[in-house]
Short mmCIF file of C-alpha atoms in Angstrom, two decimals:
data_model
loop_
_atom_site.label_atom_id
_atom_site.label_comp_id
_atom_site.label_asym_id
_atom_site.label_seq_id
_atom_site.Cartn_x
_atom_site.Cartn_y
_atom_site.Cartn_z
CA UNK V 1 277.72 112.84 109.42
CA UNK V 2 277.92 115.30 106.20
CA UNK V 3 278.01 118.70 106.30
CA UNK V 4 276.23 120.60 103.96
CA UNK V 5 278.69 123.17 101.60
CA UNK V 6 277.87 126.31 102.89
CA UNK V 7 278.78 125.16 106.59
CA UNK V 8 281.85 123.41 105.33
CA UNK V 9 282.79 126.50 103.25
CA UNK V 10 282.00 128.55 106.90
CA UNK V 11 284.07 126.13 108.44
CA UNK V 12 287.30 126.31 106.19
CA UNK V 13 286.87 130.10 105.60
CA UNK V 14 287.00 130.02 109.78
CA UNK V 15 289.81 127.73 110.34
CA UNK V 16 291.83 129.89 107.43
CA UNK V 17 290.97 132.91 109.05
CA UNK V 18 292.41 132.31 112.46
CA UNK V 19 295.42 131.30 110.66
CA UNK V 20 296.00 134.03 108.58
CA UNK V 21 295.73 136.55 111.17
CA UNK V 22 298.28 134.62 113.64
CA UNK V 23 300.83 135.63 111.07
CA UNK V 24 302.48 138.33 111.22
CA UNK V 25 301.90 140.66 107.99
CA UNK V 26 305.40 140.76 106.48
CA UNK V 27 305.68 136.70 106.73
CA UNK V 28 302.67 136.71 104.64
CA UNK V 29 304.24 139.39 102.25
CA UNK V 30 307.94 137.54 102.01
CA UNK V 31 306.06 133.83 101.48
CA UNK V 32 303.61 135.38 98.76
CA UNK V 33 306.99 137.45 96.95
CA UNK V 34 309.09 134.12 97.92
CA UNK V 35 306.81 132.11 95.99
CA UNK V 36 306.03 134.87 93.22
CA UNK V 37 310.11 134.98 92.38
CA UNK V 38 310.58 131.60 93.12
CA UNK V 39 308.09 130.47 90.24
CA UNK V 40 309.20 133.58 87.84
CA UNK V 41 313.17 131.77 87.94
CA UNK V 42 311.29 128.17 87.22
CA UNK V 43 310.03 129.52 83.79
CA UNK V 44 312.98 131.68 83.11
CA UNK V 45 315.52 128.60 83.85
CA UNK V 46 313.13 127.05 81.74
CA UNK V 47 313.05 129.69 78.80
CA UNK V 48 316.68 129.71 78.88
CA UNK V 49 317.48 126.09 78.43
CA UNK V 50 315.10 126.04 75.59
CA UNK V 51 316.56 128.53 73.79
CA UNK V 52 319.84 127.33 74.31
CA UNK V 53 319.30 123.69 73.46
CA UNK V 54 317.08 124.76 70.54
CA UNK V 55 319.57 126.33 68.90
CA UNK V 56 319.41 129.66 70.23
CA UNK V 57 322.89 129.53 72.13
CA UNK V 58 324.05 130.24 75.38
CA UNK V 59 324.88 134.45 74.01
CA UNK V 60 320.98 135.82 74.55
CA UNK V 61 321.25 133.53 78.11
CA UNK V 62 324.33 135.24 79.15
CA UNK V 63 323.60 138.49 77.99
CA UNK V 64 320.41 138.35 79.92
CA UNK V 65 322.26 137.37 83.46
CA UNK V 66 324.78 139.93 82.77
CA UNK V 67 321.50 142.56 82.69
CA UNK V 68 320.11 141.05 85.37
CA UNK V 69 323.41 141.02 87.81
CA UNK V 70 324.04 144.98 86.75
CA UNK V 71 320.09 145.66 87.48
CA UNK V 72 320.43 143.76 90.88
CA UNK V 73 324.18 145.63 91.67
CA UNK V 74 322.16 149.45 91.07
CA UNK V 75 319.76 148.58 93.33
CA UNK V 76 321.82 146.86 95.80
CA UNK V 77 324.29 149.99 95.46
CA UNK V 78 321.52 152.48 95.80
CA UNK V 79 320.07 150.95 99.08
CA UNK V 80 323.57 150.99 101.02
CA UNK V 81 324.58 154.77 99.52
CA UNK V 82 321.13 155.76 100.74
CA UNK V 83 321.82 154.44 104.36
#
C-alpha cells in the first residue's frame, strides 16, 4: 500500500505532534540548550586543538578557559548572592 506525501507528511506531522506535547516544556528547553552547548564545545574543542597543533600554542587556549571559568564563577556567584 503507498501513501501519497501529503497524507504521510499528515501522518508524521500527527505522530510528532502527540509527542511533543507529552513533554513537558522545560525538557524540551534543557534537550534543545543541551544539544545547542553540547555542539558549541565540539567546535570549540575543535578550534582549540587546531590552533594549538598548528602552531598557535596552548597560551590563546588557556587564556580562553581562564575567561571562560571567571565568566562562569560571576554568574555562578551572582545567582547564589541573589538567593
Amino acid at each position: 500500500m503507498t501513501r501519497s506525501p501529503r497524507r504521510l507528511k499528515q501522518q508524521v506531522q500527527d505522530t510528532v505532534g502527540e509527542q511533543v506535547r507529552d513533554l513537558p516544556l522545560h525538557a524540551v528547553r534543557l534537550a534543545m540548550f543541551g544539544v545547542g552547548r553540547a555542539l558549541l564545545l565540539g567546535d570549540r574543542v575543535t578550534r582549540d586543538y587546531k590552533e594549538i597543533t598548528e602552531g598557535g600554542g596552548v597560551k590563546p587556549v588557556l587564556g580562553r578557559l581562564r575567561d571562560d571559568v571567571q565568566t562562569t564563577t560571576v554568574k555562578v556567584v551572582g545567582r547564589v548572592v541573589e538567593r
